[in-house]
CSV table of C-alpha atoms and ligand atoms in Angstrom, one decimal:
chain,number,residue,atom,x,y,z
A,159,MET,CA,22.3,-19.4,8.3
A,160,ASN,CA,20.4,-17.8,5.4
A,161,TYR,CA,22.5,-14.7,4.7
A,162,TYR,CA,20.4,-13.8,1.6
A,163,VAL,CA,17.2,-13.5,3.7
A,164,LEU,CA,19.0,-11.9,6.6
A,165,ILE,CA,20.4,-9.1,4.4
A,166,LEU,CA,17.2,-8.6,2.6
A,167,ARG,CA,15.3,-8.3,5.9
A,168,LEU,CA,17.8,-5.7,7.1
A,169,PHE,CA,17.3,-3.7,3.9
A,170,HIS,CA,13.5,-4.2,4.3
A,171,ILE,CA,12.8,-3.5,7.9
A,172,VAL,CA,15.3,-0.8,8.8
A,173,PRO,CA,14.4,1.7,6.0
A,174,GLY,CA,10.7,0.7,6.5
A,175,VAL,CA,10.8,2.1,10.0
A,176,PHE,CA,12.3,5.4,8.7
A,177,TRP,CA,9.9,5.6,5.7
A,178,VAL,CA,6.6,4.9,7.5
A,179,GLY,CA,7.6,6.6,10.8
A,180,SER,CA,8.6,9.8,8.9
A,181,ALA,CA,5.4,9.7,6.7
A,182,LEU,CA,3.2,9.4,9.8
A,183,MET,CA,5.1,12.2,11.7
A,184,LEU,CA,5.0,14.5,8.7
A,185,THR,CA,1.3,14.0,7.9
A,186,LEU,CA,-0.2,13.7,11.4
A,187,PHE,CA,1.9,16.3,13.3
A,188,LEU,CA,4.4,18.4,11.3
A,189,SER,CA,2.1,19.5,8.4
A,190,PRO,CA,-0.8,20.5,10.7
A,191,SER,CA,1.7,22.5,12.8
A,192,ILE,CA,3.2,24.2,9.7
A,193,ARG,CA,-0.3,25.1,8.5
A,194,ALA,CA,-1.3,26.4,12.0
A,195,THR,CA,1.8,28.6,12.2
A,196,ALA,CA,1.7,30.0,8.6
A,197,PRO,CA,3.3,32.0,7.2
A,198,GLU,CA,6.3,31.4,9.6
A,199,GLY,CA,5.6,27.6,9.5
A,200,GLY,CA,6.0,27.7,5.7
A,201,LYS,CA,9.6,28.6,6.1
A,202,VAL,CA,10.2,25.3,8.0
A,203,MET,CA,8.5,23.3,5.3
A,204,GLY,CA,10.4,25.2,2.6
A,205,HIS,CA,13.7,24.5,4.3
A,206,LEU,CA,12.9,20.8,4.9
A,207,VAL,CA,11.8,20.2,1.3
A,208,LEU,CA,14.2,22.5,-0.7
A,209,LYS,CA,17.3,22.7,1.5
A,210,THR,CA,17.7,19.2,3.1
A,211,ASP,CA,18.0,15.7,1.8
A,212,PHE,CA,14.7,14.7,3.4
A,213,THR,CA,12.8,14.0,0.1
A,214,ARG,CA,15.8,12.0,-1.3
A,215,ALA,CA,16.2,10.0,1.9
A,216,MET,CA,12.5,9.1,1.9
A,217,SER,CA,12.6,8.1,-1.8
A,218,ALA,CA,15.7,5.9,-1.2
A,219,ALA,CA,14.2,4.3,1.9
A,220,ALA,CA,10.9,3.6,0.1
A,221,GLY,CA,12.7,2.2,-2.9
A,222,LEU,CA,14.8,-0.1,-0.8
A,223,VAL,CA,11.8,-1.4,1.1
A,224,VAL,CA,9.8,-2.1,-2.1
A,225,LEU,CA,12.7,-3.8,-3.8
A,226,SER,CA,13.7,-6.0,-0.9
A,227,GLY,CA,10.0,-6.7,-0.2
A,228,ILE,CA,9.5,-8.0,-3.8
A,229,LEU,CA,12.7,-10.1,-3.5
A,230,LEU,CA,11.6,-11.5,-0.1
A,231,TYR,CA,8.2,-12.3,-1.6
A,232,LEU,CA,9.8,-14.2,-4.5
A,233,HIS,CA,12.1,-16.0,-2.1
A,234,ASP,CA,9.2,-17.1,0.1
A,235,LEU,CA,7.1,-18.0,-2.8
A,236,SER,CA,9.7,-20.5,-4.1
A,237,SER,CA,10.7,-21.8,-0.6
A,238,PHE,CA,7.2,-22.3,0.8
A,239,GLY,CA,5.2,-24.1,-1.9
A,240,GLY,CA,4.7,-21.8,-4.8
A,241,ALA,CA,1.1,-21.1,-5.8
A,242,SER,CA,-0.4,-22.7,-2.7
A,243,TRP,CA,1.5,-20.3,-0.5
A,244,ILE,CA,-0.1,-17.2,-2.2
A,245,THR,CA,-3.6,-18.4,-1.2
A,246,ALA,CA,-2.5,-19.4,2.4
A,247,GLY,CA,-2.5,-16.8,5.3
A,248,PRO,CA,1.1,-15.6,5.1
A,249,GLY,CA,1.4,-15.5,1.3
A,250,LEU,CA,-1.9,-13.6,0.9
A,251,GLY,CA,-1.2,-11.3,3.9
A,252,PHE,CA,2.2,-10.2,2.7
A,253,LEU,CA,0.8,-9.8,-0.8
A,254,ILE,CA,-2.1,-7.5,0.4
A,255,GLY,CA,0.4,-5.6,2.6
A,256,GLY,CA,2.8,-5.3,-0.3
A,257,VAL,CA,0.1,-3.9,-2.6
A,258,PHE,CA,-0.9,-1.3,0.0
A,259,ALA,CA,2.8,-0.4,0.4
A,260,LEU,CA,3.1,0.1,-3.3
A,261,ALA,CA,0.1,2.3,-3.3
A,262,GLY,CA,1.7,4.3,-0.4
A,263,PHE,CA,4.9,4.5,-2.5
A,264,GLY,CA,2.9,6.1,-5.4
A,265,PHE,CA,1.0,8.5,-3.0
A,266,GLY,CA,4.4,9.3,-1.4
A,267,ILE,CA,5.8,10.4,-4.8
A,268,GLY,CA,2.8,12.6,-5.3
A,269,THR,CA,3.2,14.1,-1.8
A,270,GLY,CA,6.8,14.9,-2.4
A,271,ASN,CA,6.1,16.6,-5.7
A,272,LEU,CA,3.3,18.7,-4.3
A,273,SER,CA,5.3,19.7,-1.2
A,274,LYS,CA,8.0,21.0,-3.6
A,275,LYS,CA,5.4,23.0,-5.5
A,276,VAL,CA,4.0,24.5,-2.2
A,277,SER,CA,7.5,25.3,-1.0
A,278,LEU,CA,8.5,27.0,-4.3
A,279,LEU,CA,5.3,29.1,-4.3
A,280,GLY,CA,6.0,30.0,-0.7
A,281,VAL,CA,9.5,31.2,-1.6
A,282,GLU,CA,8.0,33.2,-4.5
A,283,ILE,CA,5.5,34.9,-2.2
A,284,ALA,CA,8.1,35.6,0.4
A,285,LYS,CA,10.4,37.1,-2.2
A,286,ALA,CA,7.7,39.5,-3.4
A,287,GLY,CA,7.2,40.7,0.1
A,288,GLY,CA,3.7,41.6,1.4
A,289,PRO,CA,0.7,39.3,1.3
A,290,PRO,CA,0.2,36.8,-1.5
A,291,SER,CA,-1.8,38.0,-4.6
A,292,PRO,CA,-5.3,36.5,-4.9
A,293,GLU,CA,-4.0,34.2,-7.6
A,294,GLN,CA,-1.1,33.0,-5.4
A,295,GLY,CA,-3.5,32.6,-2.5
A,296,ALA,CA,-5.9,30.5,-4.5
A,297,GLU,CA,-3.2,28.4,-6.0
A,298,MET,CA,-1.7,27.8,-2.5
A,299,ALA,CA,-5.0,26.8,-1.0
A,300,LYS,CA,-5.6,24.4,-3.9
A,301,LEU,CA,-2.2,22.8,-3.6
A,302,GLN,CA,-2.5,22.4,0.1
A,303,ALA,CA,-5.9,20.9,-0.1
A,304,THR,CA,-4.7,18.3,-2.6
A,305,LEU,CA,-1.5,17.7,-0.5
A,306,GLY,CA,-3.7,17.1,2.6
A,307,LYS,CA,-5.8,14.6,0.7
A,308,ILE,CA,-2.9,12.7,-0.9
A,309,GLY,CA,-1.0,12.7,2.4
A,310,ASN,CA,-4.0,11.1,4.1
A,311,TYR,CA,-4.3,8.4,1.4
A,312,ASN,CA,-0.6,7.8,1.9
A,313,VAL,CA,-0.7,7.2,5.6
A,314,ILE,CA,-3.8,5.1,5.3
A,315,CYS,CA,-2.1,2.8,2.8
A,316,LEU,CA,1.1,2.7,4.8
A,317,THR,CA,-0.7,1.9,8.0
A,318,ILE,CA,-2.6,-1.0,6.4
A,319,ALA,CA,0.8,-2.2,4.9
A,320,ILE,CA,2.5,-2.2,8.3
A,321,LEU,CA,-0.5,-4.0,10.0
A,322,MET,CA,-0.4,-6.7,7.3
A,323,MET,CA,3.5,-7.0,7.5
A,324,SER,CA,3.2,-7.4,11.3
A,325,MET,CA,0.5,-10.1,11.3
A,326,SER,CA,0.9,-12.1,8.1
A,327,ARG,CA,3.4,-14.6,9.2
A,328,TYR,CA,1.0,-15.8,11.9
A,329,LEU,CA,-2.2,-15.8,9.8
A,330,VAL,CA,-3.5,-19.4,9.6
A,331,PHE,CA,-5.9,-20.4,6.8
B,208,LIG,C1,5.3,0.0,4.1
B,208,LIG,C2,6.4,-0.7,3.7
B,208,LIG,C3,6.7,-2.0,4.4
B,208,LIG,C4,7.1,-2.2,5.7
B,208,LIG,C5,7.2,-1.2,6.8
B,208,LIG,C6,7.3,-3.6,5.8
B,208,LIG,C7,7.7,-4.2,7.0
B,208,LIG,C8,8.0,-5.6,7.1
B,208,LIG,C9,8.3,-6.3,8.4
B,208,LIG,C10,8.5,-5.6,9.7
B,208,LIG,C11,8.4,-7.6,8.1
B,208,LIG,C12,8.8,-8.7,9.1
B,208,LIG,C13,7.5,-9.5,9.4
B,208,LIG,C14,7.8,-10.9,10.0
B,208,LIG,O1,9.0,-11.4,9.9
B,208,LIG,O2,6.9,-11.5,10.4
B,208,LIG,C15,8.2,-7.8,6.7
B,208,LIG,C16,8.2,-9.0,6.1
B,208,LIG,C17,8.0,-9.1,4.7
B,208,LIG,N1,7.6,-8.2,3.8
B,208,LIG,FE1,7.3,-6.2,4.2
B,208,LIG,N2,7.2,-4.2,4.6
B,208,LIG,C18,6.8,-3.3,3.7
B,208,LIG,C19,6.6,-3.4,2.3
B,208,LIG,C20,6.6,-4.6,1.7
B,208,LIG,C21,6.5,-4.8,0.2
B,208,LIG,C22,6.2,-3.7,-0.8
B,208,LIG,C23,6.6,-6.2,0.0
B,208,LIG,C24,6.4,-6.8,-1.4
B,208,LIG,C25,5.6,-7.7,-1.6
B,208,LIG,C26,6.8,-6.8,1.2
B,208,LIG,C27,7.0,-8.2,1.4
B,208,LIG,C28,7.4,-8.8,2.6
B,208,LIG,C29,7.6,-10.2,2.8
B,208,LIG,C30,7.5,-11.3,1.7
B,208,LIG,C31,8.0,-10.4,4.1
B,208,LIG,C32,8.4,-11.8,4.7
B,208,LIG,C33,9.9,-11.9,4.7
B,208,LIG,C34,10.4,-13.2,5.3
B,208,LIG,O3,10.0,-14.2,4.9
B,208,LIG,O4,11.3,-13.1,6.2
B,208,LIG,N3,6.9,-5.9,2.2
B,208,LIG,N4,7.9,-6.6,6.1
């Protein structure tokens, strides 16, 4: 039994389910619901981002997936024929999936930072009482537009990554 690969796969697939599942849920369902129920919805976002360990849990899960993925790739590379494996179906498929996952990791960091800014601005507006000033309103709209864009890039990259991870082992060429 190959305990090294077994353990790496556990540290790869289990946090991968959490990372990608949470990113999809957040971008496709939770964020639109929060926007639709503003300003009350903003409180939920603020609590999630500023008062829970959600962002830390996402970063830890994503970091584990990327690290174990790179180690698995290096293991497979040396076990299945080196350079020729990279240009064959599985080697190329896992590589393409890995690159999209890394891009998703980068967009995920951007999403986390922007969510924090949106939440902090929401807290500032709530503390002042009354409606946001024109500057605050403009800043919030700008941050949310960028957040929406980066969030979409994030889920596109992660979706391509999981498609490639699911299929690559069985790609024959
Ligand atoms: C979105 C993040 C990711 C998810 C959800 C994910 C998921 C998975 C899953 C479910 C498998 C099992 C596929 C199978 O056994 O046929 C797998 C395998 C693999 N993944 Fe990923 N992965 C991700 C990111 C990465 C990254 C960044 C790399 C780095 C290149 C990578 C490299 C690999 C490799 C080499 C395998 C084959 C492992 C083996 O030979 O047992 N993955 N991945």
